[in-house]
Amino acid sequence: MAATSGKLRPPFRLLLLLLAAAVARSVDGVELTLLTGAREKGAVCLDGSPPGYHLQRGFGSGEHSWFIHLQGGAWCNTIEDCSKRKMSAYGSSKFMRAVEFNGILSNDQQLNSDFYNWNRVFIRYCDGASFSGDGEAQDQDGSTLHFRGLRIWEAVINELMGKGLATAKQAILSGCSAGGLAALLHCNDFYARFSKEVSAKCLPDAGFFLDIEDLSGERHMWSVFNGTVHLQNVTQVLSKDCLAKKDPTECFFPAELVKSITAPTLILNSAYDSWQMDPFLDSHGPVAKLTFEIVVPHKSKNKFVDDIEVVKDKKDWGLFIDSCFTHCQTPFDISWNSQASPVLGNKTVAEAIGDWYFERSYEVKEIDCEYPCNSTCSSQLPRFYIGLDPDYHPSLNIYAGLFDEAAAADHLSPFRDRPPSPPPTSYVFCPPRAAETGEMPILPRRRYAEPLLLLLLAAVARSTAAAPDVVELILLTGAQEKGAVCLDGSPPGYHLQRGFGSGEHSWLIYLEGGAWCDTIESCSNRKTTELGSSKLMEAQEFEGILSNNQTVNSDFYNWNKVVIRYCDGASFSGNAEAQDQDGSTLHFRGLRIWQAVLDELMEKGLASAKQALLSGCSAGGLATLLHCNDFHARFPKEVSAKCLPDAGIFLDIEDLSGKRLMWSVFNGTVQLQNVSEVLPKDCLAKKDRTECFLATELVKSITAPTLIVNSAYDSWQIRDTLAPVGSYPGRSWLNCTNDIGNCNSTQMEVLNGFRKKFLDGVKVVKDKKDWGLFIDSCFMHCQTKYSISWSSQFSPVLGNMTIAKAVGDWYFERSKTVKEIDCEPPTHHTRAAHDMATSSKLRSPVLPRRRLAEPFLLLLLLLLLAAVARPTAAADVVELTLLAGAQEKGAVCLDGSPPGYHLQRGFGSGEHSWLVFLEGGAWCNSIESCSRRKMGVYGSSKFMKAAEFNGILSNDQQLNSDFYNWNKVAIRYCDGASFSGDAEAQDKDGSTLHFRGLRIWEAVVDELMGKGLATAKQAILSGCSAGGLAALLHCNDFHARFPKEVSAKCLPDAGFFLDVEDLSGERHMWSVFNGTVHLQNVREVLSKDCLTKKDPTECFFPAELVKSITAPTLILNSAYDSWQMDPFLDSHGPVAKLTFGIAVPHKSKNKFVDDVEIVKDKKDWGLFIDSCFTHCQTPFNISWSSQASPVLGSKTVAEAVGDWYFERSYEVKEIDCEYPCNPTCSSQLPT
């Protein structure tokens, strides 16, 4: 297929913005604070637990400003509803976790310029009546249901008053959905708590619920509110004037509430509120949705406008009523203030609210025109609301049903334990405009088909290849003795992935970036992060130029690849120390880190390199320039040693206010950290040290071959050094710096001036032999380390070359010269400028060969659905529990730290049922591999964190109907021998390696027996991968711990490892197991019958283990297990993979079927052996129970396991046909 190029259409731009929003900003989780003395105050959740809130303190000018946000999440209007609700985070604080603050709660100044530094509070919703009820009732089980929303409101606000709210100078009460209604209910009370000089106002978001008839003629919203009002005794918060004339239920509606509110209030709502249209315009399901035209939503909008008519004459009030199909707009970054935010009166949601609150505008009362007039709406009405197109393909009905359900669930509350994704924006197709057809304007049908597919492709681009390798951290040996330490004095670290095949003697060294610290204060702050301390560093994924995927990274995939972590704050160049504010020492030893790590790598093989490349991004790109000559000088002349700085050319420019910000940062860094030894002597003889630190000076003295990869419109420099917030009046540049497609011609002239300055700075390169340039016009920063920009359909293209191809052609001298400089974006049309600046050339995606397009599209849709179509609550994050008395029991991880597990208590009918899940993660079979392993999460609990429970561990009844309310335990894996070894050995550094997996198993299970496992009535032992093997190893022991009447069974997932030869004839799996068994003394868990006849290694294989297991067991596995085929069918890398036919995987499958033959005759046993190219299926929602779950015998994985365990079927023994016969497999063999 020929490649095409073209501009990005608006829907595609939005989708890319959504994708960017998902990855572009890290958001802090704000911990939960439980109300003090809740029970004494009678202020409790439905289940009687104390309510909670999340408080993030303000700073600077916002120290005395407070923003209170009330969580939403519908209502409960019957005993049955409230009983269900109390078993979730919306009825009990037992299920609440930390939350991320986004949108109006964000502390990001660029995103939330008016409120970013305020004190921000998020009050959790656990009463079911918009914080307004005051009563109680008997639950079905005899316990008490506490309807104390009003007391929660009063008690939490009182506690906050004591924490500083009482001295506020500015205050806003807000909330979304049911919390938006609560903001209306409590607005007057909130306002009355402050003196007149305090600017206290209210901001209800999506809280304006309408009393309208649905399509069947029922008043659904009335019914919900009526039940809530009377069940929970909601009268005290209602207007006395209203109650004197009307029913309490009518007084609960916003149309009445606004009449009595005296505090200044801005109503933010969509006139086509998605939550109210679904299900309240049709409370009986989707059938009627297919029958009505756009006139019905318009009637809803007209009712809305009528109800807020009273507001138009209220002084100090505001309106922002858009026509977007959405619900809740303040708590999401994308709708609050982004390119996808709705715009009315030339203002985004954030701008309108800021102008209203701070009275920068005379009036903010905006009501949008009728749908679909507003082109800035990112959420459109679904086409299934207005009748199906006659040519609409029935095979795509999945769009309607599943996205509809996901949207309704997602919108229930904008804050869960982790924020949901924003509302889906492109689940509709668009017809021609009315002007083109002469027909009545109905809703879009086809407009989003192409961009949806492209986004889906981007989201699952790695589905046909292995995921990026996660490479563990290695700490520098003897760091303290060498004085080569991070800011806090901890040893620096790096990640090393060994090369193979033709790349065995080739090395890529990559220097991490992350800005600089130029003052004692900034360096002190930095040392408490991973950019200043190795204590906080974790394993890293290798992508882009670091990827081992030959398709993504064809030139460097099999090289030795090293990422050196950045923890000094001066681009690996300082050499000094200073006293911190607390009296401790700040170590500025970047230069020593560079030298010591390079020296250690030289000993590990870098010294014998035949090819070498030094690279880095951002501050690491600058470091690449600083150390390029030294790197090159370490090798003989015959070695091809070159440098590749990415986004490392920082300019000394004035910002819009005339300040030289970059100079200021560099000057402080150079002086504070004593940066001089790495600077060019020629430059230092003539110029200031700070000037010599600039890349434009460094390039003049570099003699090694170098290719500069950079954007001439570097997004970081434009946002932070050319046009930072505060350098221009108001927000005149904010939209431009967010997206240069919004820049006007004057602004584009400034940006083009930046580009000219940039090109002037690198013009010396044009005449340098062996040098290269790849200077694109994309609005981005760092391009080599991301697969999507390095080599994909979205990679910038210059001279018909992606970045990957250009770098490869330059390094291997396949082209005479690679010196590409992109053109300027046109200034006469800002959208064209955006398209060129964000995309360069976008080529058409090509579907995989030998695949049918329709099934592939369906798969992509299913994968996206899995990402966004989560039910009403995100996966629970379960905290780590460390084993008590681990050292005394000798039950420790490889490094001697105590092992850990995650326990989520069961409830209801599952209170006495237990699921124990053993984590997997391969093995370590040598001193060297175990030594590396102990420095990561698979060898030390020091690196372990809380874990999400998904799949079979999920507490979501819809997803995990059989086991959702069981006690669920995930035991962490930190021994390297499937919980089976019992020995120790001396590590290379003289410390002890503890091989105590068997003791960990015994001690943790003993502790769990004391916590309730001993009284279990039902129990399952499961595990995945190495944990699946462990489930087989310990199955008999687990079963023997319970009386006969207890149903104790085993479920090994992806634990059936085969003893097969790889393509080179080696028995790779045997080699790994043999090393593990003998190093870690794995004998006690092995079958005695087997040991009398065979070698311990053979007895460690599942083919032997299953012969001796007496407990009922279901073996869940793929006959084409992806982990075993890669790398064990080809242990020497991906090259040979391109040569073998389907016959090889079929042989592996036949071996698998032979090994499980014995199971077919075992009573009470089960088999679920599919033909999907996958590994581990129980712990993931998508494979456990979803539209993309494999199906055998008309059963998903979850259904098969449930039927087997509860004996709902006579037998569950399913073995799939040969690949690729099963169309339900979402994971296929790579083509």
Short mmCIF file of C-alpha atoms in Angstrom, two decimals, residues 248-635:
data_model
loop_
_atom_site.label_atom_id
_atom_site.label_comp_id
_atom_site.label_asym_id
_atom_site.label_seq_id
_atom_site.Cartn_x
_atom_site.Cartn_y
_atom_site.Cartn_z
CA PRO A 248 -40.42 17.98 49.55
CA THR A 249 -39.51 16.06 46.39
CA GLU A 250 -40.22 19.06 44.17
CA CYS A 251 -38.19 21.23 46.54
CA PHE A 252 -35.22 18.85 46.06
CA PHE A 253 -35.00 19.74 42.36
CA PRO A 254 -32.56 22.48 41.33
CA ALA A 255 -35.31 24.42 39.57
CA GLU A 256 -36.70 25.20 43.03
CA LEU A 257 -33.39 25.37 44.90
CA VAL A 258 -32.01 28.23 42.78
CA LYS A 259 -34.94 30.42 43.76
CA SER A 260 -33.86 30.51 47.40
CA ILE A 261 -30.06 30.67 47.04
CA THR A 262 -28.63 34.06 47.96
CA ALA A 263 -24.92 33.34 47.51
CA PRO A 264 -23.26 34.17 44.17
CA THR A 265 -23.46 31.01 42.06
CA LEU A 266 -22.39 29.93 38.59
CA ILE A 267 -24.31 27.04 37.09
CA LEU A 268 -22.14 24.90 34.85
CA ASN A 269 -24.04 22.27 32.90
CA SER A 270 -24.65 20.80 29.52
CA ALA A 271 -28.09 21.41 28.12
CA TYR A 272 -27.72 17.92 26.59
CA ASP A 273 -26.43 16.31 29.79
CA SER A 274 -25.32 12.79 28.83
CA TRP A 275 -26.15 11.24 32.20
CA GLN A 276 -29.71 12.52 32.18
CA MET A 277 -30.35 11.52 28.59
CA ASP A 278 -29.16 8.05 29.42
CA PRO A 279 -31.01 6.50 31.15
CA PHE A 280 -33.61 9.13 32.07
CA LEU A 281 -34.79 9.99 28.59
CA ASP A 282 -35.24 6.26 28.20
CA SER A 283 -35.40 4.37 31.46
CA HIS A 284 -36.32 1.12 29.74
CA GLY A 285 -33.10 0.50 27.85
CA PRO A 286 -31.71 1.17 24.42
CA VAL A 287 -34.60 -0.02 22.27
CA ALA A 288 -36.54 3.21 22.21
CA LYS A 289 -33.36 5.17 21.54
CA LEU A 290 -33.47 4.01 17.97
CA THR A 291 -36.81 5.66 17.31
CA PHE A 292 -36.63 9.35 18.13
CA GLU A 293 -35.13 12.29 16.29
CA ILE A 294 -33.05 15.20 17.47
CA VAL A 295 -36.22 17.01 18.50
CA VAL A 296 -36.35 15.04 21.77
CA PRO A 297 -32.98 16.24 23.09
CA HIS A 298 -33.97 19.74 22.01
CA LYS A 299 -37.09 19.50 24.19
CA SER A 300 -34.87 18.54 27.10
CA LYS A 301 -32.69 21.55 26.41
CA ASN A 302 -35.72 23.86 26.28
CA LYS A 303 -36.89 22.54 29.68
CA PHE A 304 -33.42 23.22 31.07
CA VAL A 305 -33.38 26.79 29.78
CA ASP A 306 -36.83 27.41 31.23
CA ASP A 307 -35.75 26.15 34.66
CA ILE A 308 -32.77 28.50 34.84
CA GLU A 309 -34.65 31.55 33.57
CA VAL A 310 -34.65 32.93 37.12
CA VAL A 311 -30.85 33.01 37.10
CA LYS A 312 -30.61 35.48 34.23
CA ASP A 313 -31.71 38.33 36.46
CA LYS A 314 -29.66 37.36 39.51
CA LYS A 315 -26.79 39.71 40.16
CA ASP A 316 -23.37 38.12 40.70
CA TRP A 317 -24.61 34.84 39.25
CA GLY A 318 -23.23 33.12 36.20
CA LEU A 319 -24.18 30.57 33.56
CA PHE A 320 -22.08 28.34 31.35
CA ILE A 321 -24.58 26.10 29.58
CA ASP A 322 -22.98 24.34 26.62
CA SER A 323 -24.50 21.94 24.10
CA CYS A 324 -21.96 19.16 24.48
CA PHE A 325 -23.04 15.61 25.19
CA THR A 326 -21.20 15.33 28.50
CA HIS A 327 -21.63 15.19 32.26
CA CYS A 328 -19.23 16.84 34.71
CA GLN A 329 -16.62 19.17 33.24
CA THR A 330 -14.64 20.70 36.12
CA PRO A 331 -12.78 17.60 37.39
CA PHE A 332 -11.27 16.49 34.08
CA ASP A 333 -8.21 18.17 32.59
CA ILE A 334 -9.51 17.75 29.06
CA SER A 335 -12.86 19.48 29.60
CA TRP A 336 -11.63 21.96 32.19
CA ASN A 337 -8.91 23.64 30.18
CA SER A 338 -7.50 22.05 27.04
CA GLN A 339 -7.89 22.08 23.30
CA ALA A 340 -10.93 19.86 23.78
CA SER A 341 -12.61 22.09 26.36
CA PRO A 342 -15.98 23.53 25.30
CA VAL A 343 -15.80 27.21 24.38
CA LEU A 344 -18.59 29.75 24.87
CA GLY A 345 -18.08 33.48 24.40
CA ASN A 346 -14.46 32.73 23.43
CA LYS A 347 -13.82 31.19 26.86
CA THR A 348 -13.04 27.68 27.99
CA VAL A 349 -14.73 26.36 31.10
CA ALA A 350 -11.71 27.37 33.20
CA GLU A 351 -11.53 30.87 31.72
CA ALA A 352 -15.25 31.50 32.20
CA ILE A 353 -15.19 30.41 35.84
CA GLY A 354 -12.08 32.44 36.59
CA ASP A 355 -13.56 35.54 34.98
CA TRP A 356 -16.79 35.09 36.94
CA TYR A 357 -15.20 34.40 40.31
CA PHE A 358 -12.61 37.17 40.11
CA GLU A 359 -15.09 39.50 38.41
CA ARG A 360 -12.81 40.12 35.45
CA SER A 361 -15.87 40.25 33.23
CA TYR A 362 -18.98 42.32 33.73
CA GLU A 363 -21.06 39.19 33.36
CA VAL A 364 -20.61 35.52 32.52
CA LYS A 365 -23.99 34.21 31.42
CA GLU A 366 -23.51 32.02 28.39
CA ILE A 367 -26.13 29.67 26.96
CA ASP A 368 -25.10 27.71 23.90
CA CYS A 369 -27.05 27.42 20.67
CA GLU A 370 -28.84 24.18 19.79
CA TYR A 371 -26.86 21.10 19.02
CA PRO A 372 -24.81 20.62 16.84
CA CYS A 373 -23.80 24.23 16.36
CA ASN A 374 -20.79 24.28 18.72
CA SER A 375 -17.72 22.86 16.98
CA THR A 376 -15.67 22.94 20.19
CA CYS A 377 -17.68 20.14 21.81
CA SER A 378 -15.47 17.10 22.08
CA SER A 379 -18.39 14.87 23.09
CA GLN A 380 -21.20 14.44 20.57
CA LEU A 381 -24.61 12.83 20.91
CA PRO A 382 -24.41 9.13 20.04
CA ARG A 383 -25.92 8.28 16.71
CA PHE A 384 -28.04 5.58 18.40
CA TYR A 385 -30.12 8.36 19.96
CA ILE A 386 -31.52 9.53 16.68
CA GLY A 387 -32.17 6.45 14.56
CA LEU A 388 -29.85 4.12 12.73
CA ASP A 389 -28.60 4.83 9.27
CA PRO A 390 -30.02 2.33 6.73
CA ASP A 391 -26.49 1.41 5.66
CA TYR A 392 -25.18 1.10 9.23
CA HIS A 393 -23.39 -2.23 9.48
CA PRO A 394 -24.87 -4.51 12.14
CA SER A 395 -21.50 -6.05 12.89
CA LEU A 396 -20.54 -2.77 14.59
CA ASN A 397 -23.41 -2.79 17.06
CA ILE A 398 -20.77 -3.20 19.69
CA TYR A 399 -20.18 0.54 19.43
CA ALA A 400 -23.64 1.29 20.71
CA GLY A 401 -24.17 -1.16 23.48
CA LEU A 402 -20.78 -1.21 25.10
CA PHE A 403 -19.80 2.40 24.77
CA ASP A 404 -23.20 3.43 26.00
CA GLU A 405 -22.86 1.26 29.08
CA ALA A 406 -19.31 2.40 29.69
CA ALA A 407 -20.21 6.04 29.36
CA ALA A 408 -23.09 5.76 31.79
CA ALA A 409 -20.91 3.99 34.33
CA ASP A 410 -17.99 6.31 33.82
CA HIS A 411 -20.19 9.34 34.35
CA LEU A 412 -21.70 8.12 37.59
CA SER A 413 -18.94 9.90 39.43
CA PRO A 414 -15.94 11.77 38.07
CA PHE A 415 -13.82 10.68 41.02
CA ARG A 416 -13.29 7.10 41.91
CA ASP A 417 -10.31 5.65 43.71
CA ARG A 418 -8.52 6.59 40.53
CA PRO A 419 -10.06 9.09 38.13
CA PRO A 420 -11.83 7.59 35.13
CA SER A 421 -10.90 8.35 31.61
CA PRO A 422 -12.77 11.32 30.14
CA PRO A 423 -16.05 10.58 28.41
CA PRO A 424 -15.57 8.75 25.10
CA THR A 425 -15.35 11.27 22.32
CA SER A 426 -15.42 9.29 19.14
CA TYR A 427 -17.88 6.48 19.36
CA VAL A 428 -20.07 7.81 16.57
CA PHE A 429 -20.10 7.95 12.80
CA CYS A 430 -21.16 11.15 11.05
CA PRO A 431 -23.42 11.70 8.01
CA PRO A 432 -23.02 14.57 5.55
CA ARG A 433 -24.02 18.01 6.84
CA ALA A 434 -27.58 19.14 6.31
CA ALA A 435 -26.38 21.72 3.85
CA GLU A 436 -24.95 18.95 1.72
CA THR A 437 -27.99 16.70 1.80
CA GLY A 438 -30.89 19.07 2.16
CA GLU A 439 -32.13 16.96 5.07
CA MET A 440 -32.90 17.80 8.65
CA PRO A 441 -29.63 18.04 10.62
CA ILE A 442 -29.28 14.75 12.45
CA LEU A 443 -26.26 13.61 14.35
CA PRO A 444 -22.81 12.63 13.09
CA ARG A 445 -22.25 9.09 11.87
CA ARG A 446 -19.03 8.61 9.96
CA ARG A 447 -16.75 11.45 10.82
CA TYR A 448 -14.82 9.58 13.51
CA ALA A 449 -14.33 6.18 11.86
CA GLU A 450 -10.83 6.80 10.52
CA PRO A 451 -9.44 8.62 13.57
CA LEU A 452 -10.91 6.04 15.91
CA LEU A 453 -9.13 3.29 14.03
CA LEU A 454 -5.90 5.26 14.09
CA LEU A 455 -6.13 5.89 17.82
CA LEU A 456 -6.95 2.26 18.39
CA LEU A 457 -3.92 1.29 16.36
CA ALA A 458 -1.77 3.60 18.44
CA ALA A 459 -3.22 2.21 21.64
CA VAL A 460 -2.57 -1.43 20.71
CA ALA A 461 0.37 -1.02 18.38
CA ARG A 462 2.35 -3.43 20.51
CA SER A 463 -0.27 -6.19 20.46
CA THR A 464 1.53 -8.03 17.64
CA ALA A 465 4.91 -7.76 19.34
CA ALA A 466 6.31 -8.27 22.78
CA ALA A 467 5.70 -5.53 25.32
CA PRO A 468 8.72 -3.41 26.20
CA ASP A 469 11.19 -5.19 28.41
CA VAL A 470 11.28 -4.02 32.01
CA VAL A 471 14.96 -3.71 32.93
CA GLU A 472 15.97 -3.79 36.57
CA LEU A 473 18.11 -1.16 38.26
CA ILE A 474 21.79 -1.85 39.00
CA LEU A 475 23.48 0.29 41.65
CA LEU A 476 27.05 1.43 41.08
CA THR A 477 29.58 -0.68 42.97
CA GLY A 478 31.69 1.20 45.51
CA ALA A 479 29.92 4.49 44.88
CA GLN A 480 30.69 6.06 48.23
CA GLU A 481 34.39 5.19 48.00
CA LYS A 482 34.54 6.82 44.58
CA GLY A 483 32.60 9.86 45.74
CA ALA A 484 30.18 9.17 42.90
CA VAL A 485 26.83 9.63 44.63
CA CYS A 486 23.40 11.16 44.05
CA LEU A 487 22.31 14.43 45.64
CA ASP A 488 21.29 12.63 48.84
CA GLY A 489 24.43 10.50 49.01
CA SER A 490 22.85 7.29 47.70
CA PRO A 491 24.69 5.29 45.00
CA PRO A 492 23.74 6.10 41.40
CA GLY A 493 22.19 3.46 39.18
CA TYR A 494 21.81 2.25 35.65
CA HIS A 495 19.82 -0.30 33.66
CA LEU A 496 21.75 -2.75 31.47
CA GLN A 497 20.17 -5.01 28.88
CA ARG A 498 22.67 -7.33 27.28
CA GLY A 499 23.07 -7.50 23.50
CA PHE A 500 22.89 -10.68 21.50
CA GLY A 501 23.70 -12.08 18.09
CA SER A 502 25.27 -9.53 15.78
CA GLY A 503 24.84 -6.85 18.46
CA GLU A 504 26.88 -8.62 21.13
CA HIS A 505 29.78 -6.15 20.78
CA SER A 506 27.73 -3.01 20.10
CA TRP A 507 26.77 -0.59 22.88
CA LEU A 508 24.18 2.18 23.24
CA ILE A 509 24.58 4.41 26.31
CA TYR A 510 21.57 6.60 27.07
CA LEU A 511 21.70 9.45 29.61
CA GLU A 512 18.43 10.19 31.38
CA GLY A 513 17.17 13.77 31.46
CA GLY A 514 15.07 15.78 33.86
CA ALA A 515 15.94 19.51 34.05
CA TRP A 516 18.39 20.98 36.58
CA CYS A 517 18.58 22.32 40.13
CA ASP A 518 20.27 25.68 40.47
CA THR A 519 19.70 26.63 44.12
CA ILE A 520 20.07 24.94 47.49
CA GLU A 521 16.29 24.94 47.84
CA SER A 522 15.61 23.34 44.44
CA CYS A 523 18.33 20.72 44.96
CA SER A 524 16.97 19.98 48.44
CA ASN A 525 13.54 19.36 46.95
CA ARG A 526 15.04 17.27 44.17
CA LYS A 527 16.91 14.91 46.47
CA THR A 528 13.57 13.61 47.76
CA THR A 529 12.68 12.35 44.26
CA GLU A 530 14.06 9.73 41.89
CA LEU A 531 15.96 12.56 40.18
CA GLY A 532 18.06 13.02 43.30
CA SER A 533 18.09 9.64 45.03
CA SER A 534 18.40 6.04 43.88
CA LYS A 535 16.27 5.00 46.86
CA LEU A 536 13.23 6.02 44.81
CA MET A 537 14.30 4.59 41.45
CA GLU A 538 12.52 1.60 39.97
CA ALA A 539 12.90 -0.71 36.99
CA GLN A 540 12.34 0.93 33.60
CA GLU A 541 10.73 -0.06 30.33
CA PHE A 542 13.00 0.12 27.30
CA GLU A 543 11.21 1.65 24.31
CA GLY A 544 12.09 3.56 21.16
CA ILE A 545 15.80 3.45 20.45
CA LEU A 546 16.17 1.22 23.53
CA SER A 547 13.60 -1.32 22.36
CA ASN A 548 14.56 -4.94 21.73
CA ASN A 549 11.76 -5.20 19.19
CA GLN A 550 13.31 -5.61 15.76
CA THR A 551 10.25 -4.16 14.03
CA VAL A 552 10.40 -0.95 16.08
CA ASN A 553 14.18 -0.65 16.31
CA SER A 554 15.73 -2.58 13.44
CA ASP A 555 19.23 -1.09 13.69
CA PHE A 556 19.88 -1.24 17.44
CA TYR A 557 17.42 -3.83 18.85
CA ASN A 558 20.10 -6.42 19.71
CA TRP A 559 22.80 -4.04 21.02
CA ASN A 560 23.87 -3.84 24.63
CA LYS A 561 21.70 -0.98 25.89
CA VAL A 562 22.28 1.06 29.03
CA VAL A 563 20.22 3.83 30.62
CA ILE A 564 22.21 5.82 33.16
CA ARG A 565 19.90 7.39 35.71
CA TYR A 566 20.09 11.13 36.35
CA CYS A 567 20.37 12.08 40.02
CA ASP A 568 22.75 15.06 40.23
CA GLY A 569 20.81 17.94 38.66
CA ALA A 570 23.60 19.31 36.46
CA SER A 571 23.64 17.07 33.38
CA PHE A 572 26.26 14.71 34.85
CA SER A 573 28.79 17.57 35.05
CA GLY A 574 29.15 19.04 38.56
CA ASN A 575 31.79 18.32 41.15
CA ALA A 576 31.15 19.96 44.53
CA GLU A 577 29.05 19.74 47.67
CA ALA A 578 27.07 22.11 49.87
CA GLN A 579 25.19 22.16 53.14
CA ASP A 580 21.45 21.58 52.86
CA GLN A 581 18.93 23.60 54.85
CA ASP A 582 18.62 20.79 57.41
CA GLY A 583 22.38 20.56 57.94
CA SER A 584 22.93 17.47 55.80
CA THR A 585 25.15 17.43 52.73
CA LEU A 586 24.04 17.98 49.14
CA HIS A 587 26.35 16.04 46.85
CA PHE A 588 26.91 17.61 43.43
CA ARG A 589 28.85 14.72 41.88
CA GLY A 590 27.45 14.33 38.39
CA LEU A 591 30.88 14.25 36.76
CA ARG A 592 32.08 11.51 39.10
CA ILE A 593 28.88 9.55 38.41
CA TRP A 594 29.53 9.74 34.67
CA GLN A 595 33.14 8.61 35.06
CA ALA A 596 32.46 5.83 37.57
CA VAL A 597 29.50 4.32 35.69
CA LEU A 598 31.40 4.42 32.40
CA ASP A 599 34.38 2.77 34.05
CA GLU A 600 32.16 0.00 35.42
CA LEU A 601 30.56 -0.50 32.01
CA MET A 602 34.00 -0.67 30.38
CA GLU A 603 34.71 -3.63 32.64
CA LYS A 604 31.40 -5.23 31.66
CA GLY A 605 32.21 -5.25 27.97
CA LEU A 606 32.05 -1.67 26.75
CA ALA A 607 35.85 -1.62 26.46
CA SER A 608 35.69 -4.28 23.73
CA ALA A 609 32.89 -2.61 21.81
CA LYS A 610 33.15 -2.52 18.03
CA GLN A 611 30.32 -0.01 17.74
CA ALA A 612 29.19 2.55 20.33
CA LEU A 613 26.65 5.33 20.52
CA LEU A 614 26.17 7.88 23.31
CA SER A 615 22.70 9.40 23.48
CA GLY A 616 20.34 11.12 25.90
CA CYS A 617 17.25 13.27 26.02
CA SER A 618 16.67 16.81 27.35
CA ALA A 619 19.15 17.43 30.20
CA GLY A 620 20.57 14.05 29.14
CA GLY A 621 20.87 15.35 25.60
CA LEU A 622 22.92 18.27 26.90
CA ALA A 623 25.01 15.76 28.89
CA THR A 624 25.62 13.85 25.67
CA LEU A 625 27.18 16.98 24.19
CA LEU A 626 29.18 17.67 27.35
CA HIS A 627 30.70 14.15 27.42
CA CYS A 628 30.81 13.36 23.72
CA ASN A 629 34.57 13.93 23.27
CA ASP A 630 35.40 11.94 26.41
CA PHE A 631 33.18 9.07 25.27
CA HIS A 632 34.76 9.03 21.81
CA ALA A 633 38.28 9.13 23.26
CA ARG A 634 37.69 5.94 25.27
CA PHE A 635 37.78 3.78 22.12
#
